[in-house]
Tab-separated table of C-alpha atoms and ligand atoms in Angstrom:
chain	number	residue	atom	x	y	z
G	1	UNK	CA	142.329	142.630	107.932
G	2	UNK	CA	141.659	142.010	104.251
G	3	UNK	CA	140.855	138.419	105.026
G	4	UNK	CA	138.526	139.534	107.782
G	5	UNK	CA	136.597	141.827	105.412
G	6	UNK	CA	136.408	139.181	102.741
G	7	UNK	CA	135.083	136.746	105.303
G	8	UNK	CA	132.480	139.278	106.463
G	9	UNK	CA	131.354	139.895	102.877
G	10	UNK	CA	131.132	136.190	102.213
G	11	UNK	CA	128.950	135.778	105.313
G	12	UNK	CA	126.574	138.538	104.173
G	13	UNK	CA	126.337	136.984	100.717
G	14	UNK	CA	125.638	133.571	102.215
G	15	UNK	CA	122.935	134.878	104.494
G	16	UNK	CA	121.333	136.889	101.659
G	17	UNK	CA	121.237	133.896	99.364
G	18	UNK	CA	119.778	131.883	102.269
G	19	UNK	CA	117.018	134.482	102.736
G	20	UNK	CA	116.205	134.583	99.029
G	21	UNK	CA	116.057	130.799	98.912
G	22	UNK	CA	113.593	130.839	101.799
G	23	UNK	CA	111.235	133.237	99.994
G	24	UNK	CA	109.036	131.238	97.650
G	25	UNK	CA	106.765	133.145	95.304
G	26	UNK	CA	103.054	132.564	95.853
G	27	UNK	CA	100.294	133.260	93.337
G	28	UNK	CA	96.736	134.174	94.375
G	29	UNK	CA	94.158	131.407	93.832
G	30	UNK	CA	90.876	132.128	92.006
G	31	UNK	CA	88.962	131.520	95.257
G	32	UNK	CA	90.340	134.832	96.539
G	33	UNK	CA	91.261	133.110	99.810
G	34	UNK	CA	94.359	131.040	99.233
G	35	UNK	CA	97.720	131.563	97.644
G	36	UNK	CA	99.821	128.748	96.216
G	37	UNK	CA	103.319	128.163	94.936
G	38	UNK	CA	101.789	126.825	91.719
G	39	UNK	CA	98.306	127.513	90.315
G	40	UNK	CA	97.908	123.754	89.845
G	41	UNK	CA	97.632	123.522	93.638
G	42	UNK	CA	94.714	125.965	93.964
G	43	UNK	CA	91.940	123.509	93.157
G	44	UNK	CA	93.170	121.189	95.926
G	45	UNK	CA	92.286	123.765	98.582
G	46	UNK	CA	88.679	123.551	97.393
G	47	UNK	CA	88.781	119.746	97.299
G	48	UNK	CA	90.256	119.761	100.807
G	49	UNK	CA	87.311	121.733	102.172
G	50	UNK	CA	84.821	119.511	100.354
G	51	UNK	CA	86.435	116.262	101.563
G	52	UNK	CA	86.674	117.500	105.135
G	53	UNK	CA	83.115	118.809	105.321
G	54	UNK	CA	81.292	116.173	103.315
G	55	UNK	CA	83.271	112.941	103.608
G	56	UNK	CA	85.572	112.987	106.636
G	57	UNK	CA	83.665	115.367	108.951
G	58	UNK	CA	87.138	116.594	109.917
G	59	UNK	CA	87.575	113.341	111.868
G	60	UNK	CA	89.933	110.388	112.001
G	61	UNK	CA	86.912	108.178	111.420
G	62	UNK	CA	85.904	105.340	109.123
G	63	UNK	CA	86.153	107.286	105.845
G	64	UNK	CA	89.544	108.780	106.756
G	65	UNK	CA	90.855	105.299	107.595
G	66	UNK	CA	89.410	103.824	104.415
G	67	UNK	CA	90.992	106.597	102.339
G	68	UNK	CA	94.403	105.874	103.831
G	69	UNK	CA	93.942	102.177	103.132
G	70	UNK	CA	92.958	102.896	99.515
G	71	UNK	CA	96.387	104.399	98.811
G	72	UNK	CA	97.857	100.939	99.435
G	73	UNK	CA	95.278	99.079	97.359
G	74	UNK	CA	95.816	101.441	94.427
G	75	UNK	CA	99.609	101.820	94.503
G	76	UNK	CA	100.464	98.139	94.885
G	77	UNK	CA	98.778	97.491	91.552
G	78	UNK	CA	102.110	97.364	89.782
G	79	UNK	CA	104.741	94.729	89.149
G	80	UNK	CA	107.770	94.848	86.852
G	81	UNK	CA	106.684	91.435	85.539
G	82	UNK	CA	102.941	91.800	85.080
G	83	UNK	CA	102.610	95.580	84.690
G	84	UNK	CA	99.946	97.832	86.157
G	85	UNK	CA	100.032	101.583	86.671
G	86	UNK	CA	100.800	101.691	90.416
G	87	UNK	CA	99.580	104.869	92.097
G	88	UNK	CA	97.410	105.823	89.133
G	89	UNK	CA	93.861	105.688	90.527
G	90	UNK	CA	92.990	102.635	88.436
G	91	UNK	CA	91.077	101.288	91.431
G	92	UNK	CA	88.564	104.108	90.803
G	93	UNK	CA	88.501	104.169	86.990
G	94	UNK	CA	88.479	100.387	86.656
G	95	UNK	CA	86.499	99.722	89.817
G	96	UNK	CA	84.236	97.213	88.085
G	97	UNK	CA	87.297	95.014	87.550
G	98	UNK	CA	89.542	95.738	90.548
G	99	UNK	CA	86.805	95.597	93.172
G	100	UNK	CA	86.194	91.956	92.253
G	101	UNK	CA	89.741	91.028	93.336
G	102	UNK	CA	90.015	89.169	96.651
G	103	UNK	CA	92.052	91.942	98.334
G	104	UNK	CA	89.483	94.591	97.395
G	105	UNK	CA	86.368	92.525	97.830
G	106	UNK	CA	85.216	94.039	101.109
G	107	UNK	CA	82.870	96.812	102.125
G	108	UNK	CA	85.680	99.138	103.241
G	109	UNK	CA	87.390	99.411	99.862
G	110	UNK	CA	84.093	99.496	97.971
G	111	UNK	CA	82.720	102.194	100.252
G	112	UNK	CA	85.625	104.609	99.793
G	113	UNK	CA	85.820	104.026	96.031
G	114	UNK	CA	82.109	104.860	95.774
G	115	UNK	CA	82.529	107.959	97.931
G	116	UNK	CA	85.607	109.317	96.135
G	117	UNK	CA	84.495	108.657	92.549
G	118	UNK	CA	82.248	111.782	92.203
G	119	UNK	CA	85.156	114.053	93.207
G	120	UNK	CA	87.077	113.085	90.044
G	121	UNK	CA	84.580	114.616	87.614
G	122	UNK	CA	83.433	117.355	89.999
G	123	UNK	CA	86.941	118.839	90.126
G	124	UNK	CA	88.365	117.453	86.870
G	125	UNK	CA	91.330	115.861	88.637
G	126	UNK	CA	92.947	112.520	87.951
G	127	UNK	CA	91.931	109.584	90.148
G	128	UNK	CA	95.557	108.852	91.054
G	129	UNK	CA	95.991	112.342	92.484
G	130	UNK	CA	92.665	112.134	94.286
G	131	UNK	CA	93.409	108.768	95.944
G	132	UNK	CA	96.623	110.071	97.472
G	133	UNK	CA	95.236	113.448	98.405
G	134	UNK	CA	92.292	111.847	100.208
G	135	UNK	CA	94.672	109.449	101.947
G	136	UNK	CA	96.931	112.149	103.375
G	137	UNK	CA	94.059	114.473	104.270
G	138	UNK	CA	92.264	111.632	106.086
G	139	UNK	CA	95.471	110.767	107.916
G	140	UNK	CA	96.039	114.412	108.867
G	141	UNK	CA	92.804	114.210	110.876
G	142	UNK	CA	94.370	111.609	113.166
G	143	UNK	CA	96.218	113.114	116.160
G	144	UNK	CA	99.842	112.028	116.099
G	145	UNK	CA	99.954	111.831	112.285
G	146	UNK	CA	103.397	112.509	110.882
G	147	UNK	CA	104.436	115.906	109.669
G	148	UNK	CA	106.371	116.076	106.407
G	149	UNK	CA	103.750	114.243	104.362
G	150	UNK	CA	103.863	115.023	100.677
G	151	UNK	CA	101.210	115.509	98.038
G	152	UNK	CA	102.257	115.570	94.404
G	153	UNK	CA	99.767	116.299	91.648
G	154	UNK	CA	99.789	115.581	87.927
G	155	UNK	CA	99.566	111.800	87.704
G	156	UNK	CA	98.250	110.836	84.265
G	157	UNK	CA	94.967	108.995	83.780
G	158	UNK	CA	95.153	105.236	84.331
G	159	UNK	CA	95.088	103.223	81.140
G	160	UNK	CA	94.057	99.800	82.426
G	161	UNK	CA	92.998	97.898	85.510
G	162	UNK	CA	95.856	96.629	87.675
G	163	UNK	CA	96.422	92.883	87.342
G	164	UNK	CA	94.882	90.726	90.073
G	165	UNK	CA	96.900	89.264	92.944
G	166	UNK	CA	99.218	92.224	93.613
G	167	UNK	CA	97.736	93.507	96.892
G	168	UNK	CA	98.859	91.449	99.884
G	169	UNK	CA	96.244	89.473	101.795
G	170	UNK	CA	96.023	89.118	105.594
G	171	UNK	CA	96.412	85.367	105.113
G	172	UNK	CA	99.714	85.707	103.207
G	173	UNK	CA	102.932	84.452	104.789
G	174	UNK	CA	105.667	86.905	105.765
G	175	UNK	CA	107.827	85.646	102.892
G	176	UNK	CA	105.011	86.235	100.404
G	177	UNK	CA	104.336	89.728	101.778
G	178	UNK	CA	107.991	90.766	101.811
G	179	UNK	CA	108.516	89.407	98.303
G	180	UNK	CA	105.485	91.307	96.973
G	181	UNK	CA	106.662	94.583	98.500
G	182	UNK	CA	110.252	93.964	97.357
G	183	UNK	CA	108.898	93.539	93.834
G	184	UNK	CA	107.609	97.127	94.067
G	185	UNK	CA	110.866	98.356	95.669
G	186	UNK	CA	110.125	98.284	99.404
G	187	UNK	CA	112.491	96.805	102.023
G	188	UNK	CA	111.322	94.773	105.019
G	189	UNK	CA	111.846	97.842	107.235
G	190	UNK	CA	109.684	99.926	104.907
G	191	UNK	CA	106.923	97.295	105.074
G	192	UNK	CA	106.940	97.566	108.870
G	193	UNK	CA	106.899	101.363	108.577
G	194	UNK	CA	103.909	101.253	106.226
G	195	UNK	CA	102.055	99.053	108.690
G	196	UNK	CA	102.041	101.944	111.152
G	197	UNK	CA	98.905	102.759	109.128
G	198	UNK	CA	97.237	99.952	111.080
G	199	UNK	CA	97.589	102.189	114.108
G	200	UNK	CA	94.464	103.926	112.768
G	201	UNK	CA	92.557	100.884	111.563
G	202	UNK	CA	89.454	98.831	112.117
G	203	UNK	CA	87.610	96.026	110.405
G	204	UNK	CA	85.232	98.271	108.491
G	205	UNK	CA	85.019	95.907	105.577
G	206	UNK	CA	82.956	93.256	107.310
G	207	UNK	CA	79.318	93.742	108.190
G	208	UNK	CA	77.513	92.417	111.250
G	209	UNK	CA	79.410	91.165	114.306
G	210	UNK	CA	82.974	92.451	114.295
G	211	UNK	CA	82.229	95.487	112.137
G	212	UNK	CA	84.410	98.368	113.276
G	213	UNK	CA	86.566	96.206	115.566
G	214	UNK	CA	89.738	98.284	116.070
G	215	UNK	CA	93.263	96.962	115.497
G	216	UNK	CA	94.430	98.590	118.771
G	217	UNK	CA	93.052	100.489	121.733
G	218	UNK	CA	93.876	103.918	120.232
G	219	UNK	CA	92.379	103.568	116.740
G	220	UNK	CA	91.764	107.303	116.372
G	221	UNK	CA	95.380	108.214	117.164
G	222	UNK	CA	98.423	107.576	114.981
G	223	UNK	CA	100.777	106.164	117.591
G	224	UNK	CA	102.875	103.133	118.579
G	225	UNK	CA	100.147	101.350	120.505
G	226	UNK	CA	99.438	99.042	117.541
G	227	UNK	CA	103.041	97.785	117.725
G	228	UNK	CA	102.608	96.978	121.430
G	229	UNK	CA	99.274	95.199	121.179
G	230	UNK	CA	100.245	93.029	118.191
G	231	UNK	CA	103.177	91.727	120.268
G	232	UNK	CA	100.990	90.535	123.163
G	233	UNK	CA	100.086	86.884	123.565
G	234	UNK	CA	96.404	87.729	123.621
G	235	UNK	CA	94.081	90.090	121.787
G	236	UNK	CA	91.885	92.397	123.847
G	237	UNK	CA	88.177	91.552	123.745
G	238	UNK	CA	86.634	93.582	120.920
G	239	UNK	CA	89.930	94.048	119.073
G	240	UNK	CA	90.928	92.384	115.823
G	241	UNK	CA	94.418	91.250	114.849
G	242	UNK	CA	95.214	90.385	111.253
G	243	UNK	CA	97.123	87.094	110.925
G	244	UNK	CA	99.694	88.942	108.767
G	245	UNK	CA	100.296	91.597	111.445
G	246	UNK	CA	100.740	88.913	114.102
G	247	UNK	CA	103.280	87.095	111.923
G	248	UNK	CA	105.208	90.226	110.909
G	249	UNK	CA	105.531	91.176	114.601
G	250	UNK	CA	107.161	87.797	115.280
G	251	UNK	CA	109.348	87.169	112.226
G	252	UNK	CA	113.097	87.624	112.601
G	253	UNK	CA	113.207	89.771	109.423
G	254	UNK	CA	110.790	92.345	110.845
G	255	UNK	CA	110.467	91.859	114.633
G	256	UNK	CA	113.229	94.244	115.758
G	257	UNK	CA	111.982	97.135	113.628
G	258	UNK	CA	108.460	96.356	114.865
G	259	UNK	CA	109.569	96.426	118.489
G	260	UNK	CA	111.777	99.481	117.916
G	261	UNK	CA	108.743	101.552	116.935
G	262	UNK	CA	107.221	100.965	120.383
G	263	UNK	CA	109.518	103.484	122.013
G	264	UNK	CA	110.714	105.430	118.994
G	265	UNK	CA	107.415	107.004	117.988
G	266	UNK	CA	109.076	109.877	116.167
G	267	UNK	CA	111.206	107.415	114.218
G	268	UNK	CA	108.045	105.458	113.432
G	269	UNK	CA	106.330	108.606	112.149
G	270	UNK	CA	109.188	109.709	109.930
G	271	UNK	CA	109.757	106.179	108.567
G	272	UNK	CA	106.047	105.907	107.794
G	273	UNK	CA	105.943	109.319	106.095
G	274	UNK	CA	108.939	108.423	103.915
G	275	UNK	CA	107.425	105.052	102.965
G	276	UNK	CA	104.026	106.581	102.213
G	277	UNK	CA	105.656	109.197	99.977
G	278	UNK	CA	107.362	106.350	98.132
G	279	UNK	CA	104.037	104.475	97.873
G	280	UNK	CA	102.389	107.590	96.439
G	281	UNK	CA	104.573	107.550	93.332
G	282	UNK	CA	104.802	103.841	92.512
G	283	UNK	CA	105.204	103.601	88.715
G	284	UNK	CA	104.869	107.390	88.350
G	285	UNK	CA	107.371	109.844	86.844
G	286	UNK	CA	108.003	112.186	89.768
G	287	UNK	CA	109.759	114.819	87.639
G	288	UNK	CA	106.423	115.368	85.854
G	289	UNK	CA	104.558	116.018	89.121
G	290	UNK	CA	103.952	119.304	90.970
G	291	UNK	CA	104.488	119.543	94.704
G	292	UNK	CA	101.273	120.704	96.385
G	293	UNK	CA	102.203	119.543	99.887
G	294	UNK	CA	101.324	123.014	101.154
G	295	UNK	CA	97.638	122.036	100.870
G	296	UNK	CA	97.927	119.252	103.476
G	297	UNK	CA	96.478	120.488	106.781
G	298	UNK	CA	98.588	120.711	109.922
G	299	UNK	CA	98.373	117.826	112.366
G	300	UNK	CA	97.562	117.594	116.051
G	301	UNK	CA	100.510	116.430	118.145
G	302	UNK	CA	100.077	113.360	120.356
G	303	UNK	CA	102.458	112.986	123.280
G	304	UNK	CA	100.861	110.050	125.123
G	305	UNK	CA	103.228	107.161	125.846
G	306	UNK	CA	102.487	103.560	124.809
G	307	UNK	CA	101.249	101.252	127.571
G	308	UNK	CA	100.281	97.693	128.438
G	309	UNK	CA	96.476	97.479	128.439
G	310	UNK	CA	94.420	96.093	131.330
G	311	UNK	CA	96.233	93.592	133.513
G	312	UNK	CA	98.786	92.671	130.858
G	313	UNK	CA	102.483	93.121	131.559
G	314	UNK	CA	105.875	92.449	130.032
G	315	UNK	CA	105.304	88.728	130.798
G	316	UNK	CA	102.483	88.719	128.216
G	317	UNK	CA	104.804	89.887	125.422
G	318	UNK	CA	105.784	87.361	122.763
G	319	UNK	CA	109.424	88.425	122.684
G	320	UNK	CA	110.492	88.075	119.062
G	321	UNK	CA	113.385	90.494	118.586
G	322	UNK	CA	116.474	88.590	119.707
G	323	UNK	CA	118.744	91.646	119.766
G	324	UNK	CA	116.964	93.796	122.365
G	325	UNK	CA	114.454	93.066	125.137
G	326	UNK	CA	110.939	94.494	124.799
G	327	UNK	CA	110.735	97.850	126.613
G	328	UNK	CA	109.107	98.171	130.010
G	329	UNK	CA	105.911	100.186	129.720
G	330	UNK	CA	103.429	101.574	132.181
G	331	UNK	CA	100.053	99.867	132.511
G	332	UNK	CA	96.656	101.358	131.700
G	333	UNK	CA	94.343	99.257	133.851
G	334	UNK	CA	91.228	100.934	132.442
G	335	UNK	CA	91.755	99.445	128.963
G	336	UNK	CA	90.278	95.951	129.285
G	337	UNK	CA	88.066	95.666	126.185
G	338	UNK	CA	87.483	97.709	123.060
G	339	UNK	CA	84.288	99.065	121.545
G	340	UNK	CA	83.776	99.226	117.758
G	341	UNK	CA	84.964	102.498	116.225
Q	401	HEM	C1	100.833	93.269	104.525
Q	401	HEM	C2	100.154	94.253	104.015
Q	401	HEM	C3	98.743	94.555	104.412
Q	401	HEM	C4	97.691	93.714	104.618
Q	401	HEM	C5	97.667	92.218	104.479
Q	401	HEM	C6	96.573	94.540	105.010
Q	401	HEM	C7	95.298	94.076	105.270
Q	401	HEM	C8	94.272	94.816	105.828
Q	401	HEM	C9	92.971	94.308	106.201
Q	401	HEM	C10	92.493	92.882	105.987
Q	401	HEM	C11	92.290	95.320	106.769
Q	401	HEM	C12	90.890	95.256	107.382
Q	401	HEM	C13	89.865	95.433	106.333
Q	401	HEM	C14	88.477	95.580	106.883
Q	401	HEM	O1	87.938	94.644	107.410
Q	401	HEM	O2	87.949	96.656	106.753
Q	401	HEM	C15	93.134	96.473	106.723
Q	401	HEM	C16	92.773	97.708	107.186
Q	401	HEM	C17	93.519	98.831	106.983
Q	401	HEM	N1	94.709	98.913	106.293
Q	401	HEM	FE1	95.869	97.394	105.732
Q	401	HEM	N2	96.955	95.839	105.032
Q	401	HEM	C18	98.269	95.908	104.671
Q	401	HEM	C19	99.012	97.046	104.495
Q	401	HEM	C20	98.505	98.309	104.575
Q	401	HEM	C21	99.173	99.490	104.122
Q	401	HEM	C22	100.520	99.515	103.428
Q	401	HEM	C23	98.345	100.546	104.407
Q	401	HEM	C24	98.510	102.010	104.125
Q	401	HEM	C25	99.615	102.614	103.773
Q	401	HEM	C26	97.185	100.000	105.072
Q	401	HEM	C27	96.173	100.748	105.619
Q	401	HEM	C28	95.088	100.218	106.267
Q	401	HEM	C29	94.119	101.015	106.991
Q	401	HEM	C30	94.190	102.519	107.248
Q	401	HEM	C31	93.129	100.141	107.416
Q	401	HEM	C32	91.873	100.489	108.211
Q	401	HEM	C33	90.698	100.654	107.279
Q	401	HEM	C34	89.446	101.001	108.051
Q	401	HEM	O3	89.511	101.203	109.255
Q	401	HEM	O4	88.410	101.105	107.406
Q	401	HEM	N3	97.302	98.650	105.134
Q	401	HEM	N4	94.338	96.144	106.153
């Protein structure tokens, strides 16, 4: 009896402490509309509205894709050997230097740097915070984007341009790419996870013929279709495939994870979210940062299954994973060529 009462009391105490833990105090923001767990987050609600209305048009379009890409080009600017501030926004502050580097020398990177730069002074935020906020907000506009994305604020100002040669090129070998990412602390599996970003990608950096050529047939949806189409022995008319993506899909260090994402879309989303969170704090002191993830908008769920486009079938797959056969997918006969996005 005594034991029973003690047990009952312990249960009540446990459930009370659980309830208190779940209640997080919110403070009203000066805009009179929002509340936040920390006043440092308030300004990001205003920046969110401005970015959505005036840069992204609430769409998973060119600017949203470019913003996501910029997170990579900023954060990789760090190496234990040569230095650099990682995810510090140096690509904005030291644009006159970093935009001359081969990896950044295209219209896509230049375009988004130009478009984001005025937001830094307009809202008195640091460029490192802005780069990652814009990246996750842009991504949140893409149906199928992962939940559980994180936005931390409080990165200090960048002190110097990142050294050249730290952002991987599409002409790099798999060994070169994996070594560069390993230098920053990413495993081969995390590299594959990060490349889920190419699910919402197009060649926006080139002008003229080929501009806007998508990387897969669902460029406005964050899904596994990119991992299917990069494994096929032909590229759909109108699509573009980076040499590096084609190689990573076929290398024995990465092929099974690549193939695994075809059917495990939820696993792909959570692996990508975790890797992007890691990318967002390269060379940053996370204990100094404030979690403002509550500002990230909700995402639209995508439940469509991956497919073989046009007349292509399992016989058109370049089987590269030796452990497991490529999954059998349905065919979407209507997808025979792709228009620019
Ligand atoms: C091996 C590493 C990578 C290489 C070699 C690479 C290379 C490229 C290239 C050449 C483009 C096309 C540029 C253009 O013509 O506009 C591109 C687009 C893109 N990349 Fe990557 N990338 C890599 C990793 C990443 C990572 C880690 C992310 C993000 C976390 C990312 C996000 C994107 C996005 C979103 C686009 C589409 C941009 C647009 O549509 O405007 N990439 N990438």
